[in-house]
Short mmCIF file of C-alpha atoms and ligand atoms in Angstrom, two decimals:
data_model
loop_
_atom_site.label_atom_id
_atom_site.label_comp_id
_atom_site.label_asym_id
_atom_site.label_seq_id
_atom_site.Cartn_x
_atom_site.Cartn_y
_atom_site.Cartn_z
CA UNK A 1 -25.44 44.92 -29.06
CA UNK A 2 -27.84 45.06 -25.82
CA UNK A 3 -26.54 44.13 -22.74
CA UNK A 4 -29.56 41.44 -22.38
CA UNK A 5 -28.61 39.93 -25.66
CA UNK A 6 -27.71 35.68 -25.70
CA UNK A 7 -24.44 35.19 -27.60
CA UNK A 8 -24.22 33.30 -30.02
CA UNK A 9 -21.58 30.40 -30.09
CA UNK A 10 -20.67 28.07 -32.61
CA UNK A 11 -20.63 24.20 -32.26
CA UNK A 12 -16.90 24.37 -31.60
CA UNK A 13 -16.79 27.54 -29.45
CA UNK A 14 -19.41 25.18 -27.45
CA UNK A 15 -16.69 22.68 -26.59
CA UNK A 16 -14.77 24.48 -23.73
CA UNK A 17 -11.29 23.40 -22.56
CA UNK A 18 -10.09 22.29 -19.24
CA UNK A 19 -9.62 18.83 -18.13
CA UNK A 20 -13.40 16.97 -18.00
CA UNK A 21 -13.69 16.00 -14.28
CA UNK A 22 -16.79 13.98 -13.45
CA UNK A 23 -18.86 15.45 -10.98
CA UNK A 24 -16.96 14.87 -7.64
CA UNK A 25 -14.53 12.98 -9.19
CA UNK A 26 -11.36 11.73 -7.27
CA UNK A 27 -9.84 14.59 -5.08
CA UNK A 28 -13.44 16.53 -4.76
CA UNK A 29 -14.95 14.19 -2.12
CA UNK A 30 -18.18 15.19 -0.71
CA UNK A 31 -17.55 17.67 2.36
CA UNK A 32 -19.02 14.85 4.88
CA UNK A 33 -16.38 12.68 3.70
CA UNK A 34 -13.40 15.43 3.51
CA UNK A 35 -14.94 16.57 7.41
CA UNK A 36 -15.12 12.84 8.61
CA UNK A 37 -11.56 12.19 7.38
CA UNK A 38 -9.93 14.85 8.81
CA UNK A 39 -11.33 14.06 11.67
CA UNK A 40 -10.08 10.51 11.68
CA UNK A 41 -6.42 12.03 10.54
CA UNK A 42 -5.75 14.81 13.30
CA UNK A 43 -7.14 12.01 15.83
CA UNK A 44 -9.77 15.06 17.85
CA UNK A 45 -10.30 18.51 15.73
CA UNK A 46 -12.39 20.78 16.75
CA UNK A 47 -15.53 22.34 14.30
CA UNK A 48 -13.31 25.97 14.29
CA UNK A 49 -10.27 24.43 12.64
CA UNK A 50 -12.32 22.08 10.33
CA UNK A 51 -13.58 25.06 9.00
CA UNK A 52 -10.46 26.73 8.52
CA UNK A 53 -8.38 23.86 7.57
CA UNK A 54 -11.49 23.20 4.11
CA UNK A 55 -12.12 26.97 3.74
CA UNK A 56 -16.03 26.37 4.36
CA UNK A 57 -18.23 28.15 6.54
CA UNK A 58 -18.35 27.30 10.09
CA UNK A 59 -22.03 27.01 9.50
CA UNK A 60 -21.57 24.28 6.96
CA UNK A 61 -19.43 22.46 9.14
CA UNK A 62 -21.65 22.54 12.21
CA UNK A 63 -24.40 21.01 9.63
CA UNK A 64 -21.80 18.48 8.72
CA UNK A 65 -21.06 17.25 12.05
CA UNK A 66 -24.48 16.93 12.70
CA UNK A 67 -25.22 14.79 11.12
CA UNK A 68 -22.05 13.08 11.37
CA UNK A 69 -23.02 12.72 14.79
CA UNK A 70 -26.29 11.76 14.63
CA UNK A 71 -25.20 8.62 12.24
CA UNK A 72 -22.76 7.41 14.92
CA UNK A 73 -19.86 7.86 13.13
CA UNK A 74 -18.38 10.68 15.24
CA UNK A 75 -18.77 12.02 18.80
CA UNK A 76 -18.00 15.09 20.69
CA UNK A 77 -14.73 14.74 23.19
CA UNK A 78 -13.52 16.84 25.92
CA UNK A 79 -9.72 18.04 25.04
CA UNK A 80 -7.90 19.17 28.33
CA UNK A 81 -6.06 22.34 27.38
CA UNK A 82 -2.73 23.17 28.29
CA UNK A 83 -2.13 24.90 31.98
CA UNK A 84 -5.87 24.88 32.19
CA UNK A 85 -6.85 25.63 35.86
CA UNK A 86 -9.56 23.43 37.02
CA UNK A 87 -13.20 24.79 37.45
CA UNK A 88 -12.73 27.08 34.88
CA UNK A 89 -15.89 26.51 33.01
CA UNK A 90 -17.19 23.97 30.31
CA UNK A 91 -14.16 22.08 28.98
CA UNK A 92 -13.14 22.85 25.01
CA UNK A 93 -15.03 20.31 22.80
CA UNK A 94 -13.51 18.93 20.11
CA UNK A 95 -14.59 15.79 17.26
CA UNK A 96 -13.31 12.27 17.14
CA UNK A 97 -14.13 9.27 15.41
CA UNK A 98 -16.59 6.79 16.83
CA UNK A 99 -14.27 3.96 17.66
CA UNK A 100 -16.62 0.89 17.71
CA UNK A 101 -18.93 2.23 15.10
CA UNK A 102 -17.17 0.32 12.45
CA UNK A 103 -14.31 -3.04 12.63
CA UNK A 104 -12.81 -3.93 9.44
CA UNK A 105 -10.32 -6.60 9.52
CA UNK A 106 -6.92 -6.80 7.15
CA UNK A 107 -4.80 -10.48 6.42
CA UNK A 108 -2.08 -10.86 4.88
CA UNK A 109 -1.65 -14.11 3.21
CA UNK A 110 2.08 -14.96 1.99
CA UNK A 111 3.93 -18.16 1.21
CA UNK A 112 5.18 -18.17 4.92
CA UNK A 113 3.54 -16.33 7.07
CA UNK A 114 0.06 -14.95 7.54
CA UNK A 115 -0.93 -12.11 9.48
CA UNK A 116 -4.15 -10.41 10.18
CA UNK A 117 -5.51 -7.25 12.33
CA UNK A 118 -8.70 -6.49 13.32
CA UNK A 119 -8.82 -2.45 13.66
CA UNK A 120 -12.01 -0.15 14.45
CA UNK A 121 -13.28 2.85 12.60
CA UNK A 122 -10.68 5.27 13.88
CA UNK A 123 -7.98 3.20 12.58
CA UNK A 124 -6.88 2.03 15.89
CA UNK A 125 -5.38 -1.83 16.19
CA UNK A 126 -7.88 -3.99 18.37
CA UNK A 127 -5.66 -7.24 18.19
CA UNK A 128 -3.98 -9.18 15.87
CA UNK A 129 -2.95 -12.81 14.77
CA UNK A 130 -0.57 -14.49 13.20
CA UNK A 131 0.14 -18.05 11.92
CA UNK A 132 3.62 -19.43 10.01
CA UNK A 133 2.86 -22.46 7.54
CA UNK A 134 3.25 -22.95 3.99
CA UNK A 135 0.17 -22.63 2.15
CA UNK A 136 1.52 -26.47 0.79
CA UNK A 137 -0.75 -26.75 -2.18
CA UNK A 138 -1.07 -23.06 -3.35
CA UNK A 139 -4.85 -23.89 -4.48
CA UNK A 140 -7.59 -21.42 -4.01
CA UNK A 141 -9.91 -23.98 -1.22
CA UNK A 142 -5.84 -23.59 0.54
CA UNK A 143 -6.13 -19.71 0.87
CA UNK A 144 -9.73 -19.38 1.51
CA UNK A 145 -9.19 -21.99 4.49
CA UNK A 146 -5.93 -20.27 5.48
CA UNK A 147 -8.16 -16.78 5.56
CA UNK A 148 -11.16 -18.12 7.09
CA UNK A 149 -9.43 -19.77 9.81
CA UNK A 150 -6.72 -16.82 10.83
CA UNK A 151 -10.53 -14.64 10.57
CA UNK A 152 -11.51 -16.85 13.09
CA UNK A 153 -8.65 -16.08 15.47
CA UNK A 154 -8.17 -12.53 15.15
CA UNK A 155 -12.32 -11.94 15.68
CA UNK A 156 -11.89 -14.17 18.77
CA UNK A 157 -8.77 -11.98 20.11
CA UNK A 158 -10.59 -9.09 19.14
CA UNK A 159 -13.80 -9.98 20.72
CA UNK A 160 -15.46 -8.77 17.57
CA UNK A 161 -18.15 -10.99 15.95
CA UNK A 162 -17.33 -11.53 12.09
CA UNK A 163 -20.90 -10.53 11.10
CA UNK A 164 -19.76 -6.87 12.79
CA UNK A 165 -16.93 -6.58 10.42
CA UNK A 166 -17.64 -4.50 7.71
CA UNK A 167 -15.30 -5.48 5.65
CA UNK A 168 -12.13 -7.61 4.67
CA UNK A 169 -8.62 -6.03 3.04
CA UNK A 170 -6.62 -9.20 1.82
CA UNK A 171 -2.91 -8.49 0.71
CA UNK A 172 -1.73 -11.41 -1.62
CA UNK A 173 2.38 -11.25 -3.16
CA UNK A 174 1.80 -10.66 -7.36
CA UNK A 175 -0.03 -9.03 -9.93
CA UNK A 176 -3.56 -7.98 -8.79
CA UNK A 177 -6.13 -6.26 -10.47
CA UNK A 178 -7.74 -4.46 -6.98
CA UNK A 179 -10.57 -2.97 -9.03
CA UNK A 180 -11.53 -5.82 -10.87
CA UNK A 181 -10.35 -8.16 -7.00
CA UNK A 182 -8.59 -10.16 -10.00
CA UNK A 183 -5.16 -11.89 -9.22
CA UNK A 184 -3.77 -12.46 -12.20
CA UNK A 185 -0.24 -14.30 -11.01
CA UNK A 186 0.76 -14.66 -7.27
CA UNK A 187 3.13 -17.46 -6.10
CA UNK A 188 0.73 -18.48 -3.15
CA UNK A 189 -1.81 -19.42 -6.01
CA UNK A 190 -0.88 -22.27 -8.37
CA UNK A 191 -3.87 -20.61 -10.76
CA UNK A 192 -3.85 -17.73 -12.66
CA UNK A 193 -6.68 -14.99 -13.01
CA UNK A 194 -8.20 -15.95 -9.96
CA UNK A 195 -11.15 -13.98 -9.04
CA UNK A 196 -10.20 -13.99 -5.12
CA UNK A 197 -12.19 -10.94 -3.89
CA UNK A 198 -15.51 -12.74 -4.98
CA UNK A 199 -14.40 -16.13 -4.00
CA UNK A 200 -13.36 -14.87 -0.29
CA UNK A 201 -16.56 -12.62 0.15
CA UNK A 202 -18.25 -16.01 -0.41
CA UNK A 203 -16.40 -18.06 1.62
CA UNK A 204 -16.01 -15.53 4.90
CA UNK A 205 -19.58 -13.79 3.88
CA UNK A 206 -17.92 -9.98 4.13
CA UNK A 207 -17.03 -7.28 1.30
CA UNK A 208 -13.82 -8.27 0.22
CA UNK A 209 -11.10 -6.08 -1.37
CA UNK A 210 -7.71 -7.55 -2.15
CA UNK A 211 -3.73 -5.71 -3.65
CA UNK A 212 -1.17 -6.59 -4.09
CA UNK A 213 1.71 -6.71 -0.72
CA UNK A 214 3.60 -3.46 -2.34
CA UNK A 215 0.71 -1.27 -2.58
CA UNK A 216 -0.48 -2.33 0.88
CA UNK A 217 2.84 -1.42 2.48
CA UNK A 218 2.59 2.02 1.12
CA UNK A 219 -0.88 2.06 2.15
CA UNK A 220 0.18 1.33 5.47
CA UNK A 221 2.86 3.86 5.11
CA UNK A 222 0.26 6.18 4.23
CA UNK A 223 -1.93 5.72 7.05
CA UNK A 224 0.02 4.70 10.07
CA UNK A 225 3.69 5.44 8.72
CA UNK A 226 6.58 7.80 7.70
CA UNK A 227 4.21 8.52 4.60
CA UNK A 228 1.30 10.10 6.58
CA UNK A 229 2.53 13.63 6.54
CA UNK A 230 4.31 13.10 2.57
CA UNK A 231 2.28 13.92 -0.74
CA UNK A 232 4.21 11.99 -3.06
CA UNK A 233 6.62 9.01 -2.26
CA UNK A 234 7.30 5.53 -3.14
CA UNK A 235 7.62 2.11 -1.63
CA UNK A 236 9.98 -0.05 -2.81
CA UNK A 237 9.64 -4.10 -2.06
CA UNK A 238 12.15 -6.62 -2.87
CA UNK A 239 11.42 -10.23 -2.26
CA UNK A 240 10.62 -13.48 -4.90
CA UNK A 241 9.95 -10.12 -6.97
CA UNK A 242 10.22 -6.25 -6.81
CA UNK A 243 7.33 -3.98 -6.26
CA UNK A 244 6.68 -0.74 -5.95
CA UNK A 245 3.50 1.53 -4.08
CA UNK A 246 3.43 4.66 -5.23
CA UNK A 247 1.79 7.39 -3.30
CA UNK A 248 1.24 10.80 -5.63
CA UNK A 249 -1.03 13.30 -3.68
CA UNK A 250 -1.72 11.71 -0.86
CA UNK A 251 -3.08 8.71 -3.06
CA UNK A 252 -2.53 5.43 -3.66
CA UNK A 253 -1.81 5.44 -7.84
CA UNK A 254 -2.69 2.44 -9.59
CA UNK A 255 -2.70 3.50 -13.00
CA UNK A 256 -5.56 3.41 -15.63
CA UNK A 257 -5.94 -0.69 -15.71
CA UNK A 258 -5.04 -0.87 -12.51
CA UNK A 259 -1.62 -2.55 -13.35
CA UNK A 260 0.70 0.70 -12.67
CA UNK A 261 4.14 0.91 -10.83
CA UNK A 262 5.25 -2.77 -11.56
CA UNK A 263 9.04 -1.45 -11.24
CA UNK A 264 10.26 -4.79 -11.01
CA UNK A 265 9.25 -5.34 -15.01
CA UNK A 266 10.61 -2.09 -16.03
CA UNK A 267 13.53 -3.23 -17.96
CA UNK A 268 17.20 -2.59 -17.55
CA UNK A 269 18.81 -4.87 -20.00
CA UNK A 270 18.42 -5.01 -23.90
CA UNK A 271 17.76 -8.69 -24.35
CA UNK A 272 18.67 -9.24 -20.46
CA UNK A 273 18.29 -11.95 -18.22
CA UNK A 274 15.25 -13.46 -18.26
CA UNK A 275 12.41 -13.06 -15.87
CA UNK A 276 9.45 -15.06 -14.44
CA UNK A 277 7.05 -12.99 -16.54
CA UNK A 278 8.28 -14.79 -20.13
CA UNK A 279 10.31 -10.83 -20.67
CA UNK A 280 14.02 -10.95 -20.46
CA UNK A 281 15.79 -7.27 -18.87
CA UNK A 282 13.41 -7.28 -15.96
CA UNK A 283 14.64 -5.24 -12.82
CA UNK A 284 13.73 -8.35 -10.93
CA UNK A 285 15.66 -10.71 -13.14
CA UNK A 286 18.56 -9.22 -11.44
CA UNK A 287 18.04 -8.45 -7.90
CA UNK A 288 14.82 -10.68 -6.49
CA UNK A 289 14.96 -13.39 -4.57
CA UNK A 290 15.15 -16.09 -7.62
CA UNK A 291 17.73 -14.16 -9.38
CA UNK A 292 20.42 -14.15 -6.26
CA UNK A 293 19.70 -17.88 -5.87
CA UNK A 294 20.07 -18.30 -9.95
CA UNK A 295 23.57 -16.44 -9.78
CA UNK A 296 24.59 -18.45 -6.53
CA UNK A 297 24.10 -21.86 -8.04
CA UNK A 298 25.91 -20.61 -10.84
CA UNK A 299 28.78 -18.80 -9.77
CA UNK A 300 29.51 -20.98 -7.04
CA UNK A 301 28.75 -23.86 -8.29
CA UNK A 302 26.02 -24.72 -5.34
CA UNK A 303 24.22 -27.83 -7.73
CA UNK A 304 23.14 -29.04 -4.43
CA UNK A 305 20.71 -26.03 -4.18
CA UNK A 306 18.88 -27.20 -6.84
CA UNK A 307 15.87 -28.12 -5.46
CA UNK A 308 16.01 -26.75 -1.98
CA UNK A 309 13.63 -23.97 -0.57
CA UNK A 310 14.80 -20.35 -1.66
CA UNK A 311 15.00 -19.08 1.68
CA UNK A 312 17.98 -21.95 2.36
CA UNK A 313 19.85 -20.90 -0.81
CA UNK A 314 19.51 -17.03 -0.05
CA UNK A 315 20.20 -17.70 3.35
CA UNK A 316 23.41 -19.24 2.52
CA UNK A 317 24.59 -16.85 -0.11
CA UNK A 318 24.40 -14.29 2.91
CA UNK A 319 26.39 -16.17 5.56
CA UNK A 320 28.91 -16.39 2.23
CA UNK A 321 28.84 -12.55 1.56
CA UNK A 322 28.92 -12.16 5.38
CA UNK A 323 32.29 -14.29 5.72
CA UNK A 324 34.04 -12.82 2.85
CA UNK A 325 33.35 -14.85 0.40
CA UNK A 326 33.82 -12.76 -2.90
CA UNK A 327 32.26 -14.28 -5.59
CA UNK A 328 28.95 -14.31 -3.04
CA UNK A 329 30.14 -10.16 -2.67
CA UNK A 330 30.12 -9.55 -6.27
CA UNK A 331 26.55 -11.12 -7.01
CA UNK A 332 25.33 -8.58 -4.11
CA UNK A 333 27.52 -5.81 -5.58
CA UNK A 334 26.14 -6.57 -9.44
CA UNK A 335 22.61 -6.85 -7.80
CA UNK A 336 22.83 -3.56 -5.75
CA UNK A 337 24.08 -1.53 -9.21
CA UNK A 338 20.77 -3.19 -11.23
CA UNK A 339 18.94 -1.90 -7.89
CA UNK A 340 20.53 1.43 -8.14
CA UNK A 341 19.48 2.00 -12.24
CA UNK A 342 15.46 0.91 -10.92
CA UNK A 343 15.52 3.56 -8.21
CA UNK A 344 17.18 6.21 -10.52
CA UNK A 345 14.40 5.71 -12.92
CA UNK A 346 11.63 6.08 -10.19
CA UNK A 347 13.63 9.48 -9.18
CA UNK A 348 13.82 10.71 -12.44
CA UNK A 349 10.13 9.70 -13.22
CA UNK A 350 8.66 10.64 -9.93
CA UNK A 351 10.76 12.53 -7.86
CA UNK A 352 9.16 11.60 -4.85
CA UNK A 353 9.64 13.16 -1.18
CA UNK A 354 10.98 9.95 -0.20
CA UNK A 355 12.02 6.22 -1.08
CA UNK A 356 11.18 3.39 1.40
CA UNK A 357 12.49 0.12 1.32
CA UNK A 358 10.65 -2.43 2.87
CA UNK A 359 11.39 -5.95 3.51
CA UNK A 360 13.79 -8.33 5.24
CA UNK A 361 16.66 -5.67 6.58
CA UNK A 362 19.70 -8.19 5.73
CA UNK A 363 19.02 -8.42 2.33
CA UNK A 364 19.78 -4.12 2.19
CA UNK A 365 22.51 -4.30 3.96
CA UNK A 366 23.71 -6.00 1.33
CA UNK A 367 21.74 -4.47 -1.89
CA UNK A 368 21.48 -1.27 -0.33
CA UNK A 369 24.81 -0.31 0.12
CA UNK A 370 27.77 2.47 -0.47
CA UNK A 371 28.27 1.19 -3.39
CA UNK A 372 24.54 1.93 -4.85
CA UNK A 373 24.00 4.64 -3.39
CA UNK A 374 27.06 6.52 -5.45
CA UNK A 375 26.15 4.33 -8.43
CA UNK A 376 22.11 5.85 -8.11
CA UNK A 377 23.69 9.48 -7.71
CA UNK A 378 25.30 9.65 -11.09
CA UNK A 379 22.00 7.70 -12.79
CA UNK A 380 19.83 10.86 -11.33
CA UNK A 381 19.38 14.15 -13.44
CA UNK A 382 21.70 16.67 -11.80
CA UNK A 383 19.74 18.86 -9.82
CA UNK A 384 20.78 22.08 -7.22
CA UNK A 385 18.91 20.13 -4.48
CA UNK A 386 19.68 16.36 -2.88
CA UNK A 387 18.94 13.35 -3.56
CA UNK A 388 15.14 12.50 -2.08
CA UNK A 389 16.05 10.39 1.18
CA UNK A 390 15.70 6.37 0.87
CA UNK A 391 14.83 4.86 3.82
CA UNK A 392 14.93 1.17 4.39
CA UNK A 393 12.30 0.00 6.93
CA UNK A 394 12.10 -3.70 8.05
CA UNK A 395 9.28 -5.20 7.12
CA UNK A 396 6.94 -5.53 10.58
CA UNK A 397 5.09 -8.59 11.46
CA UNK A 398 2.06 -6.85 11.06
CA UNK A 399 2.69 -4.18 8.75
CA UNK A 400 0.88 -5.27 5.65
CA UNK A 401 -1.85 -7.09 7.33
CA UNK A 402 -1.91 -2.61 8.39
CA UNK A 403 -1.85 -1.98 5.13
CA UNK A 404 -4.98 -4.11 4.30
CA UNK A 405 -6.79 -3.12 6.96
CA UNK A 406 -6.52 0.62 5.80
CA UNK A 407 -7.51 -0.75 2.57
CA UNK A 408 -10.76 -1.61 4.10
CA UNK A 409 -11.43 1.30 6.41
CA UNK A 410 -10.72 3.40 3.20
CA UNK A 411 -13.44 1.20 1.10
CA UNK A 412 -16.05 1.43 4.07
CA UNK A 413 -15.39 5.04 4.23
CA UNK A 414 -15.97 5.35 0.69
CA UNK A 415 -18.86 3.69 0.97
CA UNK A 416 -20.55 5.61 3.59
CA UNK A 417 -19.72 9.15 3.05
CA UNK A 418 -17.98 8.79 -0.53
CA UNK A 419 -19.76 10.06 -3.72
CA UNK A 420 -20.28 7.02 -5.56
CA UNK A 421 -21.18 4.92 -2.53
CA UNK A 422 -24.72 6.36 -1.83
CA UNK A 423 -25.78 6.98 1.22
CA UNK A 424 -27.11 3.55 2.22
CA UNK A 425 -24.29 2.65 4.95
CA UNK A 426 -24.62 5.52 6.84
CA UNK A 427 -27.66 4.46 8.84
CA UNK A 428 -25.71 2.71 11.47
ZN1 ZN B 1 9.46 -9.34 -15.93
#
């Protein structure tokens, strides 16, 4: 055959094999996007170590930054160096992120508290706000009031116009659809499939993107946490119900329908307890919020908590544990070995770097105790190296409302420099 010659290849040889990535599919961000977020991560980087860090030309980067620059979006910034006498020529330059080119705000609305932050394009928190009340009627004109007017206050602390924002993160408790900015169930709405992205973009006039509170911790993990420096790791919420956010390569995952990692349904009982979703063997059905209050009227015979708030009855069943009181120990202790078969499974699934618990610190020291913790070591696969570390971290006042803000600074980013978002935000 002559060198010059075309081969010939069947219809099948014509296939090829190899996963089918779309063109700059998730992970292969356009290099503007990959340069601007470095950028944002390492705080000030200068154009040498961008290079080196994405193994591209320097040349490339210098167009990069460019244009970067040009846009707004970044800016050159003098970095002092170390022991550097003064007068000794032009300072070293390196890139940081524009801080006022962008504001995005993030509120958290739960059925106690809501919280919001107003941060700018480098991430950094411009003020914040906060509000405790009851959303009373858990109807949809409640939250979008509730939203609008905490907007209100943390754009007035902020001294941020709302038209400036770019965009809204909103972190609701329950099952949300973030692609579709569906909420299927959340106990701060009486209705169900509740298309609250559109209906709060209408009522506040701003992009809206809404999760649910579990992936917005470990967003906030993510960004501003213990999970900025981890590839793959998990957050694990307990309150009316147990989430989980899991992180796997430095991304949120939210699986295919966007209804991944609900480890609180996973079950744990054949023909179990029954849970709030109509399923019976639910993790939750055992260690949330409802099921401690269901075992305390029960096993102590509390029939005056019927009907009072859940906080009350919880409340109570600590003070109990706290004075003694075994039955109140035992429903802890049969709570904290469900707990301990739930994070098993997300170590055997996952094996993550790390496990964080977030939420109300009292309730772990109960859960969360010795008593799990040797209970989750002989649920996990023998292996020559520990246990990954689990962590519990108190939920902060302001940590989710974090979370959604990063939520919204990752959308705008998207948006601007991302593949799918076009070009048409980056004329500042
Ligand atoms: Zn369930």
């Amino acid at each position: 055959m002559r060198a010059d010659a075309v081969a010939v290849r069947s219809e099948e040889e014509r296939q090829g094999v190899g996963p089918l990535l779309r063109p700059l599919a998730e992970g292969q961000r356009p290099l503007r996007q990959q340069v601007f977020e470095r950028i944002r991560a390492a705080g000030t980087l200068a154009r040498v170590q961008i290079a080196k860090d994405l193994g591209v030309s320097p040349a490339s980067v210098t167009a990069v930054t460019s244009e970067l620059m040009e846009t707004g979006l970044i800016e050159e910034v003098a970095v002092s160096r170390d022991g550097d006498a003064a007068g000794r020529g032009r300072p070293p330059v390196a890139l940081g992120v524009r801080p006022d080119a962008r504001h995005v705000a993030g509120i958290k609305i739960s059925d106690r508290e809501h919280t919001a932050v107003v941060v700018d394009l480098a991430g950094r928190l411009v003020a914040s706000a906060s509000v405790t009340e009851r959303l009373a009627g858990r109807s949809l004109p409640d939250l979008l009031e509730a939203a609008d007017a905490l907007l209100v206050r943390v754009c007035a602390a902020a001294g941020v116009a709302r038209a400036d924002l770019s965009a809204v993160g909103l972190g609701v408790p329950g099952f949300v659809d973030a692609a579709a900015g569906v909420v299927h169930w959340s106990p701060v709405l009486r209705e169900r499939d509740v298309p609250l992205a559109a209906a709060v973009a209408e009522r506040l006039g701003l992009p809206v993107h809404v999760d649910n509170d579990a992936n917005l911790v470990a967003l906030a993990e993510l960004w501003f946490g213990a999970g900025r420096a981890l590839s793959d790791f998990a957050v694990v919420t307990i309150e009316h119900g147990v989430g989980m956010g899991l992180v796997v390569n430095h991304r949120l995952y939210r699986g295919a329908r966007g209804l991944g990692t609900e480890l609180g349904h996973t079950k744990v009982h054949l023909d179990g307890a029954l849970c709030r979703c109509g399923q019976r063997g639910c993790l939750e059905a055992y260690v949330a919020d409802y099921a401690l209050a269901r075992e305390a009227t029960t096993a102590l015979d509390w029939s005056y908590a019927d009907g009072r708030p859940m906080g009350v009855v919880l409340e109570s069943l600590f003070d109990h544990a706290k004075a003694g009181n075994g039955a109140a120990r035992s429903i802890f202790r049969r709570a904290g070995r469900y707990l301990a078969i739930g994070l098993a499974n997300v170590v055997n699934l996952f094996d993550p770097d790390l496990i964080i618990l977030s939420g109300e610190r009292m309730r772990y020291d109960y859960l969360y105790a010795a008593d799990t913790l040797a209970e989750l070591s002989s649920l996990v696969l023998p292996a020559s190296r520990p246990l990954p570390p689990i962590e519990v971290h108190a939920w902060g006042d302001l940590l989710w409302a974090h979370g959604a803000a990063a939520l919204a600074l990752s959308a705008v980013t998207e948006g601007m420099l991302g593949a799918g978002g076009g070009r048409e935000g980056i004329s500042a």
